[in-house]
Short mmCIF file of C-alpha atoms and ligand atoms in Angstrom, two decimals:
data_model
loop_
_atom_site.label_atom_id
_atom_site.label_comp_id
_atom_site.label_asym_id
_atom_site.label_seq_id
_atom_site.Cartn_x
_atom_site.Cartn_y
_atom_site.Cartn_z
CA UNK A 1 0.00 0.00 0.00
CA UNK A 2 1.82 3.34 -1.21
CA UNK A 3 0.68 6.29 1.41
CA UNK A 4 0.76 9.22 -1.15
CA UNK A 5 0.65 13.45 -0.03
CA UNK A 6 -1.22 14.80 -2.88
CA UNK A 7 -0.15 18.74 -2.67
CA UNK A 8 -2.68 21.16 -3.89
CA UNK A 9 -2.20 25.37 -3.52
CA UNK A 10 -3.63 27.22 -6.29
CA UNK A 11 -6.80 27.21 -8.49
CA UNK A 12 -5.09 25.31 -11.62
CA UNK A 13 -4.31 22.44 -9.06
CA UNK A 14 -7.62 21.21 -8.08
CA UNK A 15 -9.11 20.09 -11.83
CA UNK A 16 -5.31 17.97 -11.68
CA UNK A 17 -5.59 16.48 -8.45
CA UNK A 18 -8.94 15.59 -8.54
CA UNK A 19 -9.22 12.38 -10.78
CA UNK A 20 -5.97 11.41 -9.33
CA UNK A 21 -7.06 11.57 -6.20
CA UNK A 22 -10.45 9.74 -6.94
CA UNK A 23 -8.62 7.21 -8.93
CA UNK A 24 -6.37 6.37 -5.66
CA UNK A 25 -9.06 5.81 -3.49
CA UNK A 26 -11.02 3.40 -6.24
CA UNK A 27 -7.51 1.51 -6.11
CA UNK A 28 -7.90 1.38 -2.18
CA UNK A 29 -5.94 -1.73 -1.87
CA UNK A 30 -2.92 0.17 -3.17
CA UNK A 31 -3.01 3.98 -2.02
CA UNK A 32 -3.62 5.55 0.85
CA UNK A 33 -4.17 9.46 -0.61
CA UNK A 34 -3.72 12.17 1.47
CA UNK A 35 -4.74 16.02 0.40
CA UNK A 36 -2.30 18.40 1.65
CA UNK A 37 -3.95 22.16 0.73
CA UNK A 38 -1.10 24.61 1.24
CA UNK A 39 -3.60 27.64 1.19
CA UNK A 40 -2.17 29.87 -1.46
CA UNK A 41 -5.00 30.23 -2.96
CA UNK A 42 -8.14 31.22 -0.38
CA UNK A 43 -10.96 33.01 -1.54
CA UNK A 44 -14.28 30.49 -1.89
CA UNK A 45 -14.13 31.60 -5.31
CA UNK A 46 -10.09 30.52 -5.96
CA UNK A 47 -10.38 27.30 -4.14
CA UNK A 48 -13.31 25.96 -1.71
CA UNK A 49 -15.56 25.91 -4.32
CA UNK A 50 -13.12 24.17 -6.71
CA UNK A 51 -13.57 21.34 -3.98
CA UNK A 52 -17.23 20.95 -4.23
CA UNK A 53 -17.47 21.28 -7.91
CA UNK A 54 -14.82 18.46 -8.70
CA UNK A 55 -15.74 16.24 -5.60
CA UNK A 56 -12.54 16.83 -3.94
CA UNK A 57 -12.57 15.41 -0.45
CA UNK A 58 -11.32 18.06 2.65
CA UNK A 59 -7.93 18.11 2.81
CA UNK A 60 -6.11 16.27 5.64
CA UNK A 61 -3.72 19.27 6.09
CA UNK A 62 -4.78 22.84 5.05
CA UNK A 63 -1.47 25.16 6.18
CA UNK A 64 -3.20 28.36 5.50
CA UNK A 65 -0.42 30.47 4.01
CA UNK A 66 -2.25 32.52 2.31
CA UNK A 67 -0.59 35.53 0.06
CA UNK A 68 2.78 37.12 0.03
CA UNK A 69 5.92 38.04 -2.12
CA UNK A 70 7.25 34.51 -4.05
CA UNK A 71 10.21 34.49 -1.31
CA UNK A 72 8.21 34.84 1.78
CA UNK A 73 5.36 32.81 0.39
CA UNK A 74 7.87 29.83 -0.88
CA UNK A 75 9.33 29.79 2.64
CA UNK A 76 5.70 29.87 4.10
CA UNK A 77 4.95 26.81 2.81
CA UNK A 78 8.33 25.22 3.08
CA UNK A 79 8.18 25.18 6.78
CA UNK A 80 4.41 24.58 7.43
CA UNK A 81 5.10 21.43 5.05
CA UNK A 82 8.13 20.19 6.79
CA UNK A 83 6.44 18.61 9.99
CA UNK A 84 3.57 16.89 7.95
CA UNK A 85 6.35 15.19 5.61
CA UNK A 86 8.32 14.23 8.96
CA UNK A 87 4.95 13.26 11.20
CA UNK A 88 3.54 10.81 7.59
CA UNK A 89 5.96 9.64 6.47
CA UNK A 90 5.11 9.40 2.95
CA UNK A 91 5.61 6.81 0.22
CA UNK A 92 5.48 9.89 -2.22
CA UNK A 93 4.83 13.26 -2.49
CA UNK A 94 2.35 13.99 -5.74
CA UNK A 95 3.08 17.56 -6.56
CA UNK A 96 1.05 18.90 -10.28
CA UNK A 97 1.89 21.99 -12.29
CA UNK A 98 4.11 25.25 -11.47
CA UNK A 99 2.99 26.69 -8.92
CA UNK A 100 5.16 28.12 -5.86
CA UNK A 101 3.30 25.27 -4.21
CA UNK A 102 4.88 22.82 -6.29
CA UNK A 103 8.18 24.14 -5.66
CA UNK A 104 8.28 24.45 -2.50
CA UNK A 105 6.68 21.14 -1.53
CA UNK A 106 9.30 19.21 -4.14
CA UNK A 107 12.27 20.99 -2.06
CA UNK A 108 11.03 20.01 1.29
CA UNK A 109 10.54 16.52 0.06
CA UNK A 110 14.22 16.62 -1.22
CA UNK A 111 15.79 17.41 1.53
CA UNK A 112 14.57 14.82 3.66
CA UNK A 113 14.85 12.19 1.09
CA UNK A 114 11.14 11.35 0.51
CA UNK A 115 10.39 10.46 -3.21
CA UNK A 116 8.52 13.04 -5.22
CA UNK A 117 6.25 12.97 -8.46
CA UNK A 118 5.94 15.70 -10.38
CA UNK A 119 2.53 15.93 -12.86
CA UNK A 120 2.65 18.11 -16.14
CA UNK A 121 6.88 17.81 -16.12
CA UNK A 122 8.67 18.74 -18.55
CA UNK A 123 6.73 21.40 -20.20
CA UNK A 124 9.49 24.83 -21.24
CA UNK A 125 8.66 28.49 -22.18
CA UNK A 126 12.12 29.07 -21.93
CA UNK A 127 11.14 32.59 -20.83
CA UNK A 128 13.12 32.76 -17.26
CA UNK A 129 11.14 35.81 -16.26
CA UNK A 130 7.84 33.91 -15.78
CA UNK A 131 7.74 32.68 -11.86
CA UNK A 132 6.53 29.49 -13.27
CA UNK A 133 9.08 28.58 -15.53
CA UNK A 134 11.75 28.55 -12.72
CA UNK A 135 8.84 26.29 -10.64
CA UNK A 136 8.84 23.99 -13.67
CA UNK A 137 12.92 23.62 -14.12
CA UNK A 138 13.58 23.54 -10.17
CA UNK A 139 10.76 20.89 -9.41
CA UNK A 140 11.57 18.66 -12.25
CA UNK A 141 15.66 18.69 -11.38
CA UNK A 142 14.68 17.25 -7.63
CA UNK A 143 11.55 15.32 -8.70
CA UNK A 144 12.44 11.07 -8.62
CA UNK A 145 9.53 10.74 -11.09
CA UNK A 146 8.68 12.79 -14.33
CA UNK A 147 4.98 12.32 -15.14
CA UNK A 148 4.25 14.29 -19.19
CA UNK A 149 1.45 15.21 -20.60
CA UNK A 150 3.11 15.74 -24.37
CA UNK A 151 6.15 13.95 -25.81
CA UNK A 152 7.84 17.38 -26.28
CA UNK A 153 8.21 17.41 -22.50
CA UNK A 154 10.06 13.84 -22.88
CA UNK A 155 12.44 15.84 -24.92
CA UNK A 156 12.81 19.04 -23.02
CA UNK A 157 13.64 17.00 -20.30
CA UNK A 158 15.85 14.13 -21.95
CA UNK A 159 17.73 17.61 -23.32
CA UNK A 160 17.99 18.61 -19.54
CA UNK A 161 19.97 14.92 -18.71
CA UNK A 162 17.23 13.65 -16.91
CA UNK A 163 17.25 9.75 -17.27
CA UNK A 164 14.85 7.71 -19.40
CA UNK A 165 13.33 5.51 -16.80
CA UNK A 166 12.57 8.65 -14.70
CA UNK A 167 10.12 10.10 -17.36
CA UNK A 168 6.85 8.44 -17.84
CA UNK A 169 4.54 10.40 -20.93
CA UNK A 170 1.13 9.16 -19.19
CA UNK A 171 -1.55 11.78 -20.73
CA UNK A 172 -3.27 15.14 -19.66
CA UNK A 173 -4.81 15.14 -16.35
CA UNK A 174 -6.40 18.23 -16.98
CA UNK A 175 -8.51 16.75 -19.34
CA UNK A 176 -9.47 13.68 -17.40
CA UNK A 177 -11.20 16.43 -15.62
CA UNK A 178 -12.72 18.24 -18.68
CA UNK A 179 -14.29 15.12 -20.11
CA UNK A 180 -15.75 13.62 -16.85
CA UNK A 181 -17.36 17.04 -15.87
CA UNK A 182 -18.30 18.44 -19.17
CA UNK A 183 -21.96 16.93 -19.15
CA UNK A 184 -22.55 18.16 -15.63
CA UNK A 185 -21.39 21.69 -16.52
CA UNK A 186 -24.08 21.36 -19.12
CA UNK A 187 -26.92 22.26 -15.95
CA UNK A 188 -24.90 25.04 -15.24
CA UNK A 189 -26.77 28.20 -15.03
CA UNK A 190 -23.67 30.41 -16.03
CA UNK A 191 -24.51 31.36 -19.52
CA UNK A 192 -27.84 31.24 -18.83
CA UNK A 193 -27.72 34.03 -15.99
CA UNK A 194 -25.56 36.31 -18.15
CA UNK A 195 -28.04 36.45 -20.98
CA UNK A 196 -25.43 34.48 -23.60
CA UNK A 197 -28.04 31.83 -24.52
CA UNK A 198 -27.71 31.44 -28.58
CA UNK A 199 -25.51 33.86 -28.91
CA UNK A 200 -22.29 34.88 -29.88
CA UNK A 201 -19.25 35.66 -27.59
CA UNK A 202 -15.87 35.24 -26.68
CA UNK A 203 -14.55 34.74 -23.08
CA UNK A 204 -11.12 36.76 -21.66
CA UNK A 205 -9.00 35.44 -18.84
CA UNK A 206 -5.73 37.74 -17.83
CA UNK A 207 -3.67 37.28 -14.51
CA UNK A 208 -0.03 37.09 -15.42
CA UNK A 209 2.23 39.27 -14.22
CA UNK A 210 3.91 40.29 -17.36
CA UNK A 211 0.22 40.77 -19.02
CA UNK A 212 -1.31 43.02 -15.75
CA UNK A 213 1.25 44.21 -13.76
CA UNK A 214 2.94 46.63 -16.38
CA UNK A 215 0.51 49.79 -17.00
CA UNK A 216 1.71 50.30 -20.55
CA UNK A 217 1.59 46.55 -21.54
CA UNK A 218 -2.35 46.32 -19.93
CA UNK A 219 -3.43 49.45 -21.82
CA UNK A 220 -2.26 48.11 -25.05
CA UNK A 221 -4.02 45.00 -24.47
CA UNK A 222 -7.07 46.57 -23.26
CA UNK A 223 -7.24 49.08 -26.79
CA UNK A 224 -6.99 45.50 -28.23
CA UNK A 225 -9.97 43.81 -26.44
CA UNK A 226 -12.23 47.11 -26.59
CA UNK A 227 -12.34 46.67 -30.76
CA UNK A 228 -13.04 43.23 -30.56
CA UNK A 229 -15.65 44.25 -27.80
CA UNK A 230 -17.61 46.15 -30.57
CA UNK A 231 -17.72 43.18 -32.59
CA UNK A 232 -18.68 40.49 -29.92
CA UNK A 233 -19.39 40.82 -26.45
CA UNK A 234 -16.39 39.74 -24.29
CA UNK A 235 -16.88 37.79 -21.08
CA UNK A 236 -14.34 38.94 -18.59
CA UNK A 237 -14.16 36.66 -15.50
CA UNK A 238 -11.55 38.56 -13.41
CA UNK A 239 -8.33 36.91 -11.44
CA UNK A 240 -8.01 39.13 -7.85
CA UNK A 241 -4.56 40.36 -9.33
CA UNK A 242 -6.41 41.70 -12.36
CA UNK A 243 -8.93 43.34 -10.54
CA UNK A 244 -7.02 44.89 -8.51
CA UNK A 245 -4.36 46.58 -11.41
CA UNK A 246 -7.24 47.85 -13.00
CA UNK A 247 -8.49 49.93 -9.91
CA UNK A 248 -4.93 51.21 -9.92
CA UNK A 249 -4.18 51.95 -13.05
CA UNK A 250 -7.47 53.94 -13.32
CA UNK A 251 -8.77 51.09 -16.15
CA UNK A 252 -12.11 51.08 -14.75
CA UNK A 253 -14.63 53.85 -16.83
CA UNK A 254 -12.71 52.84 -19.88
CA UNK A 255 -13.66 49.15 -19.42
CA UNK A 256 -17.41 50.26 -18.23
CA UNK A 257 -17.49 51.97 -21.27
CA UNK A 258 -17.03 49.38 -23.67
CA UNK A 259 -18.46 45.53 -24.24
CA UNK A 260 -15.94 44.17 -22.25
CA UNK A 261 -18.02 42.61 -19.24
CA UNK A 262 -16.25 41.83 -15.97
CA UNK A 263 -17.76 39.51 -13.47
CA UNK A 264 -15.87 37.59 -10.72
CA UNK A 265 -14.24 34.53 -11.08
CA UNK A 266 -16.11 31.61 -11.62
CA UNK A 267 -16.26 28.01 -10.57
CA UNK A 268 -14.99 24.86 -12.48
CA UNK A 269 -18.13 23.91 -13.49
CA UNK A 270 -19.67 27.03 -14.43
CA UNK A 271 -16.62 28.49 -15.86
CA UNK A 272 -16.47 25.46 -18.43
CA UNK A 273 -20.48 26.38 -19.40
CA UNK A 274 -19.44 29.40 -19.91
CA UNK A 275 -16.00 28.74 -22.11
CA UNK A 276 -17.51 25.64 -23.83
CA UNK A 277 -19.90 27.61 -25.99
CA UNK A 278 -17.80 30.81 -26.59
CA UNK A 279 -17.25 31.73 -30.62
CA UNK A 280 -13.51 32.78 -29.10
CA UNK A 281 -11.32 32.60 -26.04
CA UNK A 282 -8.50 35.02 -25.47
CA UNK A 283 -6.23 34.04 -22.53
CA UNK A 284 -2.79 34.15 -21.03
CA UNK A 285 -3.69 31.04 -18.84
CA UNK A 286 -2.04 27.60 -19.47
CA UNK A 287 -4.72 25.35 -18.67
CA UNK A 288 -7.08 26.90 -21.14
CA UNK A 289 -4.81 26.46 -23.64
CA UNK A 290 -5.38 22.83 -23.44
CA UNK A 291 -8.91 23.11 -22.49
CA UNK A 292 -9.66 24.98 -25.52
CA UNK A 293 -7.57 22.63 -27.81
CA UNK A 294 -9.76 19.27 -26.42
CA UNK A 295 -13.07 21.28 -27.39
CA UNK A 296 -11.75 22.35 -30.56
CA UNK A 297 -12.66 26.10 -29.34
CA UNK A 298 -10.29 28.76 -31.45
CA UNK A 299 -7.76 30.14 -28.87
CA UNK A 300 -5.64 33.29 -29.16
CA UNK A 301 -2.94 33.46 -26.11
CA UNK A 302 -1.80 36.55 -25.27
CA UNK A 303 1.87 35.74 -24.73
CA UNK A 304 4.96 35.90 -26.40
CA UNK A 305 5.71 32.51 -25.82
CA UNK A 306 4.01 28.42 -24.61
CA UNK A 307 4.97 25.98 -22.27
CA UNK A 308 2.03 24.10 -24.22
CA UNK A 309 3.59 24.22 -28.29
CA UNK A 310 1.05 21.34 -28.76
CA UNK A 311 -1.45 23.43 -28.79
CA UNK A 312 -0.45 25.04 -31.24
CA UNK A 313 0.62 21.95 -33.70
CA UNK A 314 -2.66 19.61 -33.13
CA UNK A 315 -4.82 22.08 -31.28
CA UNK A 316 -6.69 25.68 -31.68
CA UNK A 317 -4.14 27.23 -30.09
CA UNK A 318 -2.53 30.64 -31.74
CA UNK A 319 0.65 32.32 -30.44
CA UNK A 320 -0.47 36.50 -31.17
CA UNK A 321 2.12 37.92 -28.23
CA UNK A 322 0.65 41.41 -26.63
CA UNK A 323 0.84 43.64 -29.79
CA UNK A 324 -2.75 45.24 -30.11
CA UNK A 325 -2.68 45.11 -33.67
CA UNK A 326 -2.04 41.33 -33.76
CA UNK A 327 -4.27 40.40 -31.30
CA UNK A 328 -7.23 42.36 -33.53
CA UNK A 329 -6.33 41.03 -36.74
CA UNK A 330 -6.11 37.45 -35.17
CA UNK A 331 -9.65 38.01 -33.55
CA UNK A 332 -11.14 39.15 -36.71
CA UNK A 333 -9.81 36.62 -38.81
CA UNK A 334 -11.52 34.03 -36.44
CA UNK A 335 -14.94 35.99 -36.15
CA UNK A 336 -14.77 36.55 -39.91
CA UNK A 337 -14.44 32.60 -40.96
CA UNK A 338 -16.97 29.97 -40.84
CA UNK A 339 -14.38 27.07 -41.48
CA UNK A 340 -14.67 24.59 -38.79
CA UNK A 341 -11.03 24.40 -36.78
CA UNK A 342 -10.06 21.18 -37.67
CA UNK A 343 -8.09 20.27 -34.49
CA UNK A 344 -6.98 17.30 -33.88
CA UNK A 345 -6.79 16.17 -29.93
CA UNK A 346 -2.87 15.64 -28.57
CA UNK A 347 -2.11 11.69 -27.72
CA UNK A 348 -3.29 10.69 -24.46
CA UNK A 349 -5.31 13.54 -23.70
CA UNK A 350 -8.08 10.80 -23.42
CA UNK A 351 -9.56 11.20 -20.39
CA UNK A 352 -7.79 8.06 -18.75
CA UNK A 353 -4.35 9.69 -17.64
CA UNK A 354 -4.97 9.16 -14.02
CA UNK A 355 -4.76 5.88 -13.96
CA UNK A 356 -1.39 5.60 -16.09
CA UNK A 357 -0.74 7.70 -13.29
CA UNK A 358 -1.10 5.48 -10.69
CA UNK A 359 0.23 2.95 -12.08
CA UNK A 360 3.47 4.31 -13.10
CA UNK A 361 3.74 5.33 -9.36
CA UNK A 362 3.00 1.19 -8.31
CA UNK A 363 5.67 0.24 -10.84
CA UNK A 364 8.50 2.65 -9.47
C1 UD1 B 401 -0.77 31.74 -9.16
C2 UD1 B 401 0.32 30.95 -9.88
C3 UD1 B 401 0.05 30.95 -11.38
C4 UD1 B 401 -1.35 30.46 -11.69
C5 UD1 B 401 -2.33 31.32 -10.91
C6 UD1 B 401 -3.76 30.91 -11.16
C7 UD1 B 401 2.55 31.08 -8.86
C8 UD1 B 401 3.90 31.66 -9.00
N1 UD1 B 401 1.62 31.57 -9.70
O1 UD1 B 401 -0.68 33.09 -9.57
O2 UD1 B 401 0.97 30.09 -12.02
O3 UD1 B 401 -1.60 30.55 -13.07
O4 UD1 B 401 -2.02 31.19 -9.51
O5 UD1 B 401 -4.63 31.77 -10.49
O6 UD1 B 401 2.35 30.21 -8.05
N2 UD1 B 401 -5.37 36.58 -4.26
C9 UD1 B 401 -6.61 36.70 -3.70
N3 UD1 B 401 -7.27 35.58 -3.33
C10 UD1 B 401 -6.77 34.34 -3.50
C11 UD1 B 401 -5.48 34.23 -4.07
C12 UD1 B 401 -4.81 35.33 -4.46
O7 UD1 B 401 -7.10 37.80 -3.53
O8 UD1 B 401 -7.45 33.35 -3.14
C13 UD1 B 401 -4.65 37.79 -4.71
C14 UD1 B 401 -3.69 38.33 -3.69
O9 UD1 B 401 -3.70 39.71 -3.78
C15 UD1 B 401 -2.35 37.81 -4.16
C16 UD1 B 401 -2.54 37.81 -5.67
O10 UD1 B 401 -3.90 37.47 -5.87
O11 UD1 B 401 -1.30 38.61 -3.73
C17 UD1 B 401 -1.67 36.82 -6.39
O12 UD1 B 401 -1.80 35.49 -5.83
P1 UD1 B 401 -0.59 34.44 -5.96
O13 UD1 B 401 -0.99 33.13 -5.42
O14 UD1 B 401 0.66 35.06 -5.42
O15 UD1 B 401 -0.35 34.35 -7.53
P2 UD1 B 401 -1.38 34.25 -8.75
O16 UD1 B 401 -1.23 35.48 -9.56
O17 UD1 B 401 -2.73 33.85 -8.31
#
């Protein structure tokens, strides 16, 4: 019986930890799972209601560290982590994705010599000024098993020296959870509560640092989003970061002003009723990269550069940077053509990658 710490922190963690977690306790003769919640995200809207919507059991440990700068955060977690490691004893450590969460709970695993598995690995912006592609290079140098979700991580990491028989390609967790929630999000009330019923419009998601925290760099973006507003309403659910650069930067009348419409955050399930039937999504998110790319959705990501290049080679996934002009003329082009996508869905994004999963961890 493998006891296994499953670490969850921030809002793209839950929709990877939940069918691995459910698929453990199925397999109860093998696992014992454990949910460790490190608390970096809080808000019921960030997390608790992530739990309900994707059947997440309570965690066993919640350390409640809440926000703070990437060093005192890091550390936050590092230390609350440290005496449930040494008091469980763990088989493994399951850590998903590149968050400081990830990071942090791969070091303190490391140092006390308690094997750690790291889900998504591999995956390379090679942009060293994103917080999450130093997550994804530290975690996967101290992680004893690499669990992909596209061959091109095999690569990145085989070109990193990692060993062969530490990388395991096993599939998309992410969409394990799209597939086995996406009639259930179909009873959502989201669309129908924001009047989108039969109609046309594209969704916007914006959090990262490089996209919101520069003034100059959000304006252009927002010029960008208001002409594409006048062509189809955009659905804004806005990340507490976002929200709160556009009170500072004064953003507010101008986005009133225009067809851009900003609502809070929404849950997993409503949040994929609401994506799911959108003519257009326009993110700088990771996950709905991929989410977009398994629905066959068009996707414009506002970035310079992808972790996820997949995306863009099977899926719906374009590349158009943060140049206004670039973004528009890719958003036109899409709202202009009726021509179906013709995406193809990435290997092993099937819907069954927690179990490889599990079973790569009982063959270790
Ligand atoms: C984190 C992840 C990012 C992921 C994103 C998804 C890192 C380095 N970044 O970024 O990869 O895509 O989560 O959301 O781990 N806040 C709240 N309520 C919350 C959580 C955060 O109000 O429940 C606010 C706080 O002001 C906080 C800010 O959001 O300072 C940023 O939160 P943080 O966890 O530091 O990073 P994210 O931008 O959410």
């Amino acid at each position: 019986m493998l006891k296994i710490l499953n670490i969850v922190g921030a809002r793209p963690n839950f929709m990877k930890i939940a069918p691995i977690v459910r698929e453990m306790r199925r397999r109860e003769g093998e696992f014992l799972p454990l949910i460790v919640h490190t608390g970096q995200h809080y808000d019921e809207a960030m997390s608790d209601s992530f739990f309900v919507d994707l059947g997440i059991p309570a965690p066993d440990f919640h350390l409640e560290v809440g926000s703070a700068s990437h060093a005192v955060q890091t550390a936050r977690i590092m230390t609350a982590f440290e005496p449930v490691v040494l008091q469980e004893k763990p088989d493994w450590v399951l850590v998903v994705g590149d968050v400081n969460s990830t990071i942090a709970c791969a070091l303190v695993c490391a140092k006390l010599g308690v094997k750690v598995a790291h889900v998504e690995a591999g995956l390379r912006s090679r942009d060293r000024t994103m917080p999450e592609e130093i997550n994804r290079i530290l975690t996967d140098a101290i992680s004893d098993l690499l669990l992909t979700t596209s061959q091109d991580a095999d690569e990145n990491l085989k070109q990193e020296g990692v060993a062969d028989d530490k990388i395991k390609f096993v599939g998309n967790v992410m969409i394990d959870s799209l597939f086995y929630n996406l009639e259930k999000s179909r009873s959502s009330k989201a669309r129908e509560n924001l009047d989108l019923v039969g109609k046309d419009y594209a969704v916007l998601t914006l959090h990262r640092p490089s996209n919101v925290d520069e003034k100059e760099v959000f304006s252009g973006l927002l010029d960008a989003l208001v002409e594409i507003g006048e062509k189809i309403p955009v659905i804004f659910p806005v990340h507490p970061r976002t929200k709160a650069n556009i009170a500072k930067f004064g953003f507010a009348e101008r986005v009133a002003q225009s067809n851009i419409r900003l609502i809070e955050p929404l849950g997993y399930l409503d949040f994929m009723n609401l994506y799911s039937g959108a003519r257009l999504v326009l993110t700088d998110s990771g996950g709905l990269q991929e989410e977009t790319t398994a629905l066959g959705i068009p996707c414009l990501t506002l970035r310079e550069n992808t972790e996820r290049p997949i995306t863009i080679e099977l899926g719906t996934n374009q590349l158009v940077g943060t140049n206004p002009e670039k973004i528009k003329q890719a958003a036109f082009s899409i709202l202009e053509s009726s021509e179906q996508t013709g995406a193809k869905i990435p290997p092993l994004w099937d819907g069954h990658a927690a179990g490889r999963i599990c079973s790569a961890l009982c063959a270790q």
